[in-house]
Short mmCIF file of C-alpha atoms in Angstrom, two decimals:
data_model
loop_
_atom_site.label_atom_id
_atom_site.label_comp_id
_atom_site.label_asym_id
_atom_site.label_seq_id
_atom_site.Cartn_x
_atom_site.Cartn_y
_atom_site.Cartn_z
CA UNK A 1318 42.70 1.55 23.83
CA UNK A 1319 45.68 -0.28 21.86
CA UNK A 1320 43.57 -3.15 22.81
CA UNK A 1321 41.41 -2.29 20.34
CA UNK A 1322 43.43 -0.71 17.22
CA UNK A 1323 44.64 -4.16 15.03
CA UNK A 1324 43.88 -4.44 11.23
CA UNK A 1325 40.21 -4.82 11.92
CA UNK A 1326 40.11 -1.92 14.83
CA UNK A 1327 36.99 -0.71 13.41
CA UNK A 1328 35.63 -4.44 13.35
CA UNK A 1329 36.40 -5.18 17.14
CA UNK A 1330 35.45 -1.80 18.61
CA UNK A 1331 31.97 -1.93 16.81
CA UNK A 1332 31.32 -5.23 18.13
CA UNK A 1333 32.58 -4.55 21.48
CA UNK A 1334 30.12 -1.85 21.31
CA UNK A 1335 27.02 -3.33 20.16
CA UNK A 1336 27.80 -6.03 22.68
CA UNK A 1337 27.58 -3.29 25.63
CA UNK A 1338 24.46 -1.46 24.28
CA UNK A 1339 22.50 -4.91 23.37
CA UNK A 1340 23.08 -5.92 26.93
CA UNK A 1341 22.14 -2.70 28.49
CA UNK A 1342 19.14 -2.31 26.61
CA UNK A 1343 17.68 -5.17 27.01
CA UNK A 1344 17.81 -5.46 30.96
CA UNK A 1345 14.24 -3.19 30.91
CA UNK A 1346 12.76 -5.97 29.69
CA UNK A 1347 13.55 -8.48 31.93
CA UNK A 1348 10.71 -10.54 33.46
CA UNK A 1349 10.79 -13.60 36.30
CA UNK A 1350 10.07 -16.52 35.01
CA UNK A 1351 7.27 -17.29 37.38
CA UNK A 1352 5.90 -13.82 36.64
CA UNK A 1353 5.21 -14.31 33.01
CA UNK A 1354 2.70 -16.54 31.83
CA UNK A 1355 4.11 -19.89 30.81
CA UNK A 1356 2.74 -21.58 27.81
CA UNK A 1357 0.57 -25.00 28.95
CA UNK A 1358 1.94 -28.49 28.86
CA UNK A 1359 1.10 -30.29 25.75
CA UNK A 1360 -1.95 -32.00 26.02
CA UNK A 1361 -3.44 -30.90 29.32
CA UNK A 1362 -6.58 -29.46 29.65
CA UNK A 1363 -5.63 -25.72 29.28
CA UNK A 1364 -3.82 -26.50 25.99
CA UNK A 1365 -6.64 -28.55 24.97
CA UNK A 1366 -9.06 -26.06 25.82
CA UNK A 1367 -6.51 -22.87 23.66
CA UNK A 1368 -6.31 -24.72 20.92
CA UNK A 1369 -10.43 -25.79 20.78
CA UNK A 1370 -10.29 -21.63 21.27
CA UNK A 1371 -8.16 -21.14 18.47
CA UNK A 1372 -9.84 -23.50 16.01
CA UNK A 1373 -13.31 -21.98 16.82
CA UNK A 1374 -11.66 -18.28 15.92
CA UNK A 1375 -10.40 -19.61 12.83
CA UNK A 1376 -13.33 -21.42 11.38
CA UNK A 1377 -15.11 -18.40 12.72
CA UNK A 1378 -12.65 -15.51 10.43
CA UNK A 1379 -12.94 -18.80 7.81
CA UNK A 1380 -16.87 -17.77 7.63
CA UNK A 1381 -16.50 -14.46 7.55
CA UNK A 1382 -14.65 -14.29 4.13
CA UNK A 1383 -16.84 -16.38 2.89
CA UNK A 1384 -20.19 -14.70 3.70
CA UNK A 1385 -18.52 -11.92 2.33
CA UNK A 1386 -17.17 -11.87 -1.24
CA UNK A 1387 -13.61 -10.57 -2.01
CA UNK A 1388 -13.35 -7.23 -4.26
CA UNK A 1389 -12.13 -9.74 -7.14
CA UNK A 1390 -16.31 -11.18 -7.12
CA UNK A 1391 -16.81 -7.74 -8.88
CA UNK A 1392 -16.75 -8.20 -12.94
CA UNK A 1393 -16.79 -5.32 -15.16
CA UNK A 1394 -15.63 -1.56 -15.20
CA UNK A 1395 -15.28 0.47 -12.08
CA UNK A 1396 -14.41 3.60 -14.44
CA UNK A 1397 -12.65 4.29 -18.00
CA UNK A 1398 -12.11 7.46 -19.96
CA UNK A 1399 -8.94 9.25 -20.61
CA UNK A 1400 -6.04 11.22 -19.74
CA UNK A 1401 -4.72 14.24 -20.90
CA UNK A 1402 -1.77 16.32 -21.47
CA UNK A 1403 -1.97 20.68 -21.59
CA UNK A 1404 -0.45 21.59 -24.88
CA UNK A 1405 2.56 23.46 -22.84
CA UNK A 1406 3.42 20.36 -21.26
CA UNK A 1407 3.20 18.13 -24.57
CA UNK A 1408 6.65 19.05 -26.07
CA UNK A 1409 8.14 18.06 -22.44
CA UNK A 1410 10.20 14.08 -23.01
CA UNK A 1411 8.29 12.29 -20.57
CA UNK A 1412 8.98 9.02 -21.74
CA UNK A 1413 10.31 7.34 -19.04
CA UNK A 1414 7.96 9.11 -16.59
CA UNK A 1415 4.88 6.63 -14.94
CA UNK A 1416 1.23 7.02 -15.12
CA UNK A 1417 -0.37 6.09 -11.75
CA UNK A 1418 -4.59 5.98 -12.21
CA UNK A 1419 -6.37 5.60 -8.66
CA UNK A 1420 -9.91 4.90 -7.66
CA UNK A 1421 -10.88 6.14 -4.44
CA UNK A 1422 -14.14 5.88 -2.48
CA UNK A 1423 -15.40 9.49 -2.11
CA UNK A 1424 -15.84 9.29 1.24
CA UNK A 1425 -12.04 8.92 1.98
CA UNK A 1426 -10.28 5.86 2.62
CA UNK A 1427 -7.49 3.64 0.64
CA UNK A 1428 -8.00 3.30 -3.24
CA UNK A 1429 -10.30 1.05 -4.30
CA UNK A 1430 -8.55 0.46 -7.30
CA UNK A 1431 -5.40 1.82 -8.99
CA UNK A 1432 -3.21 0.93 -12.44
CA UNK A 1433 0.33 1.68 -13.53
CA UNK A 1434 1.18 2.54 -16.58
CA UNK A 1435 4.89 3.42 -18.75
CA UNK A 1436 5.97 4.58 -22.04
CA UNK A 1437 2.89 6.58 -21.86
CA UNK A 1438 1.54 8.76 -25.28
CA UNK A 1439 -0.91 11.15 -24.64
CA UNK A 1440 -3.90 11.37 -24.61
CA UNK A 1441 -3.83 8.28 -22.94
CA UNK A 1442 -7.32 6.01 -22.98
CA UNK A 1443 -7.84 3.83 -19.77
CA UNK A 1444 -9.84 1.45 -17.63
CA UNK A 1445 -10.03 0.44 -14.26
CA UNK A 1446 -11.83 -2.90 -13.94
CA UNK A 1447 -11.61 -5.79 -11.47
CA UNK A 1448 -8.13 -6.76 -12.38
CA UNK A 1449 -7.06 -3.48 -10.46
CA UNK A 1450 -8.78 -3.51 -7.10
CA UNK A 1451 -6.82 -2.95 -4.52
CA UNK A 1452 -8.32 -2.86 -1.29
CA UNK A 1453 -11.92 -4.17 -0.60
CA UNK A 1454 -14.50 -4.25 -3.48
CA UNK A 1455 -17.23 -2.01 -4.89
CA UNK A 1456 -20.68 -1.39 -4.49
CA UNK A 1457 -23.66 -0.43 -6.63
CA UNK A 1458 -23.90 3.04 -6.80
CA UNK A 1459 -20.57 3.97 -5.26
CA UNK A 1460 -18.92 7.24 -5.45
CA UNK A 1461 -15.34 7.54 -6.63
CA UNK A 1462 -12.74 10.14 -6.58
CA UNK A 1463 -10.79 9.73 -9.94
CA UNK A 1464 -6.75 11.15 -9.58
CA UNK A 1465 -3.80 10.67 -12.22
CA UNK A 1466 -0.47 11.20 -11.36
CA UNK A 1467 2.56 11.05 -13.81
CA UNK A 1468 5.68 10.48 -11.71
CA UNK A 1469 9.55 11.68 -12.81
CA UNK A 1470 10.38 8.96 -10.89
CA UNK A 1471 8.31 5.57 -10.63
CA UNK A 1472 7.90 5.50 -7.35
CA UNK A 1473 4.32 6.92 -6.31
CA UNK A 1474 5.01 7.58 -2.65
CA UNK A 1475 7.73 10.36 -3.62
CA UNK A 1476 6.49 13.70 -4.54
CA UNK A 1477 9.19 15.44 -7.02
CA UNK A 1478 9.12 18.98 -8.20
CA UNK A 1479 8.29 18.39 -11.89
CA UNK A 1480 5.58 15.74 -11.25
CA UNK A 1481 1.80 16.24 -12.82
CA UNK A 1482 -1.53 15.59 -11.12
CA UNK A 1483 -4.62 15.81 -12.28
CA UNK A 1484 -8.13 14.72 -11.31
CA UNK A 1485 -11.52 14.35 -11.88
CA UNK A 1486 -13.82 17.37 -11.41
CA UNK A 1487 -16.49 16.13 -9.32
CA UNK A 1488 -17.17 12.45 -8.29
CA UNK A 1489 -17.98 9.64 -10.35
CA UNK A 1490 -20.40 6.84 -10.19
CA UNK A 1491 -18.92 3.38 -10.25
CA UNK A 1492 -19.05 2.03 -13.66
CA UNK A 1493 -18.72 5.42 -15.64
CA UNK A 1494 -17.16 5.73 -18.87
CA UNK A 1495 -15.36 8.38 -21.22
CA UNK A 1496 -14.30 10.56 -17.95
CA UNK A 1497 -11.74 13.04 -18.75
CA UNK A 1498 -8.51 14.27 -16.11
CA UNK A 1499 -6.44 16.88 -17.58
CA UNK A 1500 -3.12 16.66 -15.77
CA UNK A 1501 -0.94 20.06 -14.58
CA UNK A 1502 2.36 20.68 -12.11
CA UNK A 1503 1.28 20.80 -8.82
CA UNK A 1504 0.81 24.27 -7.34
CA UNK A 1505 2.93 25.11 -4.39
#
């Protein structure tokens, strides 16, 4: 053990260690070499004939994105109104605190569309329009699920205890204006 304890004891016996577990763990995946599957010799006939295969899938995913236009083809609003503050809440400094407004299909799935927003004064007027999809594009017609969040601490994935939600009673149509979420602390 003196073999390890020098100025950098800690230094040595960590690497001595990750040297021991590295080579231990990796031992399950150990494969013969003439049981795995090789890659082909440049330009023989089986790497000819994976890359004529790989050039056909590309073009092929090319095509697709083409025939089918990109959420950013939408122009105009996919919904505006405004958000609100309870009168209990309005004396509370939020200040620093984030607005988050999402978009969501009704039928479930990731947002559709979604903006950020700081320095916040309520009531706050917004509007979610092609510059904020997020994740595929909208259709005619579409039902949304409209949500506000204002977040203590910027970061939307964390729920904190003093954080306010609010959303839209109902659905709304894509393209509808002047809706109206009134935001409260989350209920436990």
């Amino acid at each position: 053990m003196k073999f390890f304890i020098n100025k950098r004891g800690g230094l040595a016996a960590f690497a001595m260690l990750s040297l021991l577990f590295t080579a231990s763990c990796q031992d399950h995946h150990w494969m013969a070499y003439d049981e795995s599957n090789p890659l082909p010799e440049p330009g023989s006939p089986e790497a000819l004939a994976q890359a004529e295969k790989n050039r056909k899938a590309h073009t092929k995913a090319s095509q697709f994105q083409l025939d089918k236009p990109a959420g950013a083809a939408f122009k105009g609003t996919i919904v505006s109104g405004m958000v609100n503050l309870p009168e209990e809440l309005a004396e509370k400094a939020l200040a620093e605190w984030t607005l988050y407004i999402i978009a969501r299909p009704l039928d479930g799935g990731a947002p559709l569309a979604a903006a950020k927003a700081v320095e916040v004064k309520f009531p706050f007027n917004f509007r979610l329009d092609e510059r904020n999809i997020m994740v595929g594009g909208p259709t005619e017609g579409m039902k949304l699920r409209i949500e506000a969040m204002l977040d203590s601490d910027g970061d939307p994935i964390t729920k904190s205890p003093g954080d306010l939600f609010g959303r839209l009673e109902g659905d709304a149509v894509l393209g509808a204006e002047n809706v109206v979420i009134t935001l409260r602390k989350k209920s436990s």
